[in-house]
Amino acid sequence: MDILIVEDEAEIAGLIQLALEKEGFSCQSCRDGLAALRLFQELQPDLIILDLMLPGLDGLEVCARIRQKPGTKDPYILMLTARGEEIDRVIGLSTGADDYLTKPFSPRELVARVRALLRRSLRQGGQHQIHRTQHFIVDVEQRSASRQISSDRTEDLDLTTLEFNLLSTFVSNPGRVWNRTQLIDKLWGSDFFGDERVVDTHVARLRKKIEPDPANPTFIKTVVGVGYKFEDSTTP
């Protein structure tokens, strides 16, 4: 697995790289946001460790740009921050970060977070299924999804890895009510470290891509006080 480390403090970057390379990961590092975007395109890493406060472009902007224009790989992003305020964590996750880690942290905790994130993609292996509803076709093996817009028109959905996994989960169980804990366990496993509200962020992003009117969703409904459910007629 290839990891890109984006950290402007050389000592911290060195410690991160040392800890990860001891665990067998291949690492590259850089110290500013513009270099991070360039290396992301060149290296196509599996995971990016991204500091919040960077010279040039900050970590939030880098994260947002990567999510807007993913490359061949759609990397997991672990955001590092020296700020402990909850608002920073929520903002970071809303731009597409998958998890956050507040400084100072131990090398052991960092490695555990990285392994937990990378296990999410491994957990999706071995599935060879196509899920169909009235308006959606999700091919798990081909990692493709489409939506029926009208009787003679369909559109391919441009989804991130997490959005695809979330849609696949919903479409495979129409009508089922999911709480946040169940969705996290289904998609990412019991070793998830982040804030449960990351589920709300990814649901909101998925709605923007599949709903005719995201503010008044037709397919992904909120069940007040519980979580979410997907409504669409199944097809044989």
Coordinates of C-alpha atoms in Angstrom, one line a residue:
M1 CA 0.0 0.0 0.0
D2 CA 1.3 3.5 -1.0
I3 CA 0.9 6.4 1.4
L4 CA 1.5 10.1 0.8
I5 CA 2.5 12.1 3.9
V6 CA 1.7 15.8 3.7
E7 CA 3.2 17.6 6.8
D8 CA 5.2 20.8 6.9
E9 CA 7.0 20.0 10.2
A10 CA 10.0 17.9 9.0
E11 CA 10.5 16.2 12.4
I12 CA 6.8 15.0 12.6
A13 CA 6.9 13.9 8.9
G14 CA 10.0 11.9 9.6
L15 CA 8.5 10.2 12.6
I16 CA 5.3 9.3 10.6
Q17 CA 7.3 7.9 7.7
L18 CA 9.6 5.9 10.0
A19 CA 6.6 4.3 11.9
L20 CA 4.8 3.4 8.7
E21 CA 7.8 2.1 6.8
K22 CA 8.6 -0.2 9.8
E23 CA 5.1 -1.7 9.2
G24 CA 5.9 -2.4 5.5
F25 CA 4.1 0.6 3.9
S26 CA 5.7 2.5 1.0
C27 CA 5.8 6.3 1.8
Q28 CA 6.5 9.6 0.1
S29 CA 6.2 13.0 1.8
C30 CA 5.9 16.6 1.0
R31 CA 5.6 19.9 2.9
D32 CA 3.0 22.0 1.2
G33 CA -0.5 21.8 -0.4
L34 CA 0.6 22.5 -4.0
A35 CA 3.2 19.8 -3.8
A36 CA 0.6 17.4 -2.3
L37 CA -1.7 17.9 -5.3
R38 CA 1.1 17.3 -7.7
L39 CA 2.3 14.1 -5.9
F40 CA -1.3 12.9 -5.6
Q41 CA -1.6 12.9 -9.4
E42 CA 1.8 11.3 -9.9
L43 CA 1.8 8.6 -7.2
Q44 CA -1.9 7.7 -7.0
P45 CA -1.6 6.7 -3.3
D46 CA -3.9 4.4 -1.4
L47 CA -4.0 6.7 1.6
I48 CA -3.0 10.3 2.3
I49 CA -2.0 11.6 5.7
L50 CA -2.8 15.3 5.5
D51 CA -1.9 18.0 8.0
L52 CA -4.6 20.7 8.4
M53 CA -2.2 23.7 8.6
L54 CA 0.0 23.8 5.5
P55 CA 1.8 26.6 3.7
G56 CA 0.2 27.6 0.3
L57 CA -3.0 25.6 0.3
D58 CA -4.2 24.3 3.6
G59 CA -5.3 20.7 4.3
L60 CA -9.0 21.4 3.9
E61 CA -8.5 22.9 0.4
V62 CA -6.2 20.1 -0.6
C63 CA -8.7 17.5 0.6
A64 CA -11.6 19.3 -1.2
R65 CA -9.7 19.4 -4.5
I66 CA -8.7 15.8 -4.4
R67 CA -12.3 14.8 -3.8
Q68 CA -13.5 17.0 -6.7
K69 CA -11.1 15.4 -9.1
P70 CA -10.0 11.9 -8.0
G71 CA -7.4 10.1 -10.0
T72 CA -7.2 6.4 -10.8
K73 CA -7.5 5.7 -7.1
D74 CA -9.8 7.4 -4.7
P75 CA -7.6 7.5 -1.6
Y76 CA -8.5 7.4 2.0
I77 CA -7.6 10.7 3.8
L78 CA -6.5 10.9 7.4
M79 CA -6.5 14.5 8.6
L80 CA -4.0 15.6 11.2
T81 CA -4.8 18.7 13.3
A82 CA -3.3 20.5 16.3
R83 CA -6.7 22.0 17.0
G84 CA -8.9 20.2 19.3
E85 CA -12.1 22.1 18.7
E86 CA -15.1 20.0 17.4
I87 CA -15.8 22.4 14.6
D88 CA -12.4 21.7 13.0
R89 CA -13.2 18.0 13.0
V90 CA -16.6 18.5 11.4
I91 CA -15.3 20.9 8.7
G92 CA -12.5 18.4 7.9
L93 CA -14.9 15.5 7.5
S94 CA -17.3 17.6 5.5
T95 CA -14.6 18.2 2.8
G96 CA -14.2 14.4 2.3
A97 CA -11.7 13.4 5.0
D98 CA -12.3 9.8 6.2
D99 CA -10.9 10.2 9.7
Y100 CA -8.9 12.7 11.8
L101 CA -6.2 12.5 14.4
T102 CA -5.4 15.3 16.9
K103 CA -1.8 16.1 17.7
P104 CA 0.1 15.0 19.7
F105 CA -0.4 11.3 18.9
S106 CA 1.6 8.1 19.4
P107 CA 3.1 6.2 16.4
R108 CA 1.1 3.2 17.5
E109 CA -2.2 5.1 17.3
L110 CA -1.3 6.4 13.9
V111 CA -0.5 3.0 12.5
A112 CA -3.7 1.6 14.0
R113 CA -5.7 4.4 12.3
V114 CA -4.0 3.8 9.0
R115 CA -4.6 0.0 9.1
A116 CA -8.3 0.6 10.1
L117 CA -8.8 2.8 7.0
L118 CA -7.1 0.5 4.6
R119 CA -9.1 -2.5 5.9
R120 CA -12.2 -0.7 4.7
S121 CA -11.3 -1.3 1.1
L122 CA -10.1 -4.9 1.7
R123 CA -13.4 -5.6 3.5
Q124 CA -15.2 -5.0 0.2
G125 CA -13.4 -7.8 -1.6
G126 CA -15.0 -11.1 -2.6
Q127 CA -18.4 -9.7 -3.5
H128 CA -19.8 -10.5 -7.0
Q129 CA -23.3 -9.1 -7.0
I130 CA -25.5 -6.8 -9.0
H131 CA -28.2 -5.0 -7.0
R132 CA -31.2 -3.7 -9.0
T133 CA -34.1 -1.4 -8.0
Q134 CA -36.5 0.5 -10.1
H135 CA -34.1 3.4 -10.7
F136 CA -30.7 2.0 -9.8
I137 CA -28.2 -0.7 -10.9
V138 CA -25.2 -1.3 -8.7
D139 CA -22.6 -3.7 -10.0
V140 CA -20.4 -4.6 -7.0
E141 CA -17.8 -6.6 -9.0
Q142 CA -17.3 -3.8 -11.6
R143 CA -17.7 -1.0 -9.0
S144 CA -20.2 0.8 -11.3
A145 CA -23.5 2.3 -10.6
S146 CA -26.2 3.9 -12.8
R147 CA -29.5 5.7 -12.3
Q148 CA -32.6 5.4 -14.5
I149 CA -33.7 9.0 -15.2
S150 CA -36.5 8.2 -17.6
S151 CA -37.9 5.2 -19.5
D152 CA -35.2 5.7 -22.2
R153 CA -32.4 7.4 -20.4
T154 CA -29.9 6.3 -17.8
E155 CA -26.8 8.0 -16.3
D156 CA -23.6 6.6 -14.9
L157 CA -23.0 7.8 -11.4
D158 CA -19.5 9.3 -10.6
L159 CA -19.1 8.1 -7.0
T160 CA -16.2 8.0 -4.6
T161 CA -15.3 4.7 -3.0
L162 CA -17.2 5.5 0.2
E163 CA -20.2 6.8 -1.7
F164 CA -20.3 3.7 -3.9
N165 CA -20.1 1.4 -0.8
L166 CA -22.8 3.4 0.9
L167 CA -25.2 3.3 -2.1
S168 CA -24.5 -0.5 -2.5
T169 CA -25.4 -1.0 1.1
F170 CA -28.7 0.9 0.7
V171 CA -29.7 -0.6 -2.6
S172 CA -29.0 -4.1 -1.4
N173 CA -31.6 -3.7 1.4
P174 CA -34.4 -1.4 0.3
G175 CA -36.7 -0.4 3.1
R176 CA -34.3 -1.4 5.9
V177 CA -33.7 1.3 8.5
W178 CA -30.0 1.8 9.3
N179 CA -28.7 3.7 12.3
R180 CA -25.2 5.3 12.2
T181 CA -23.5 2.5 14.1
Q182 CA -24.9 -0.2 11.8
L183 CA -23.7 1.7 8.7
I184 CA -20.3 2.2 10.2
D185 CA -20.0 -1.4 11.1
K186 CA -21.3 -2.5 7.7
L187 CA -19.0 -0.3 5.7
W188 CA -15.9 0.1 7.9
G189 CA -16.0 -2.5 10.6
S190 CA -15.8 -2.3 14.4
D191 CA -12.3 -0.8 14.3
F192 CA -13.6 2.6 13.1
F193 CA -12.1 5.4 15.2
G194 CA -13.8 8.5 13.9
D195 CA -16.9 10.6 14.7
E196 CA -20.2 8.9 13.9
R197 CA -21.4 12.1 12.2
V198 CA -19.1 11.2 9.3
V199 CA -22.1 9.1 8.1
D200 CA -24.3 12.2 7.8
T201 CA -21.6 13.9 5.7
H202 CA -21.4 11.0 3.3
V203 CA -25.2 10.6 3.1
A204 CA -25.5 14.3 2.2
R205 CA -22.8 14.0 -0.5
L206 CA -24.4 10.9 -1.9
R207 CA -27.8 12.6 -2.0
K208 CA -26.3 15.4 -4.1
K209 CA -25.4 12.8 -6.7
I210 CA -28.4 10.6 -6.9
E211 CA -31.4 12.7 -5.8
P212 CA -33.4 14.8 -8.2
D213 CA -33.9 17.3 -5.3
P214 CA -31.3 16.6 -2.5
A215 CA -33.1 18.9 -0.1
N216 CA -36.2 16.7 -0.4
P217 CA -34.8 13.3 -1.0
T218 CA -36.8 10.6 -2.8
F219 CA -34.6 7.6 -2.3
I220 CA -32.5 8.1 0.9
K221 CA -34.9 9.0 3.6
T222 CA -34.1 10.3 7.1
V223 CA -35.8 8.3 9.9
V224 CA -35.9 10.9 12.6
G225 CA -34.2 9.8 15.8
V226 CA -32.9 6.6 14.2
G227 CA -31.0 7.0 11.0
Y228 CA -31.7 6.4 7.3
K229 CA -33.5 4.1 4.9
F230 CA -33.5 3.6 1.1
E231 CA -36.8 3.5 -0.7
D232 CA -37.1 2.4 -4.3
S233 CA -39.0 -0.6 -5.8
T234 CA -36.9 -3.7 -6.4
T235 CA -36.8 -5.3 -9.9
P236 CA -36.6 -9.1 -10.5

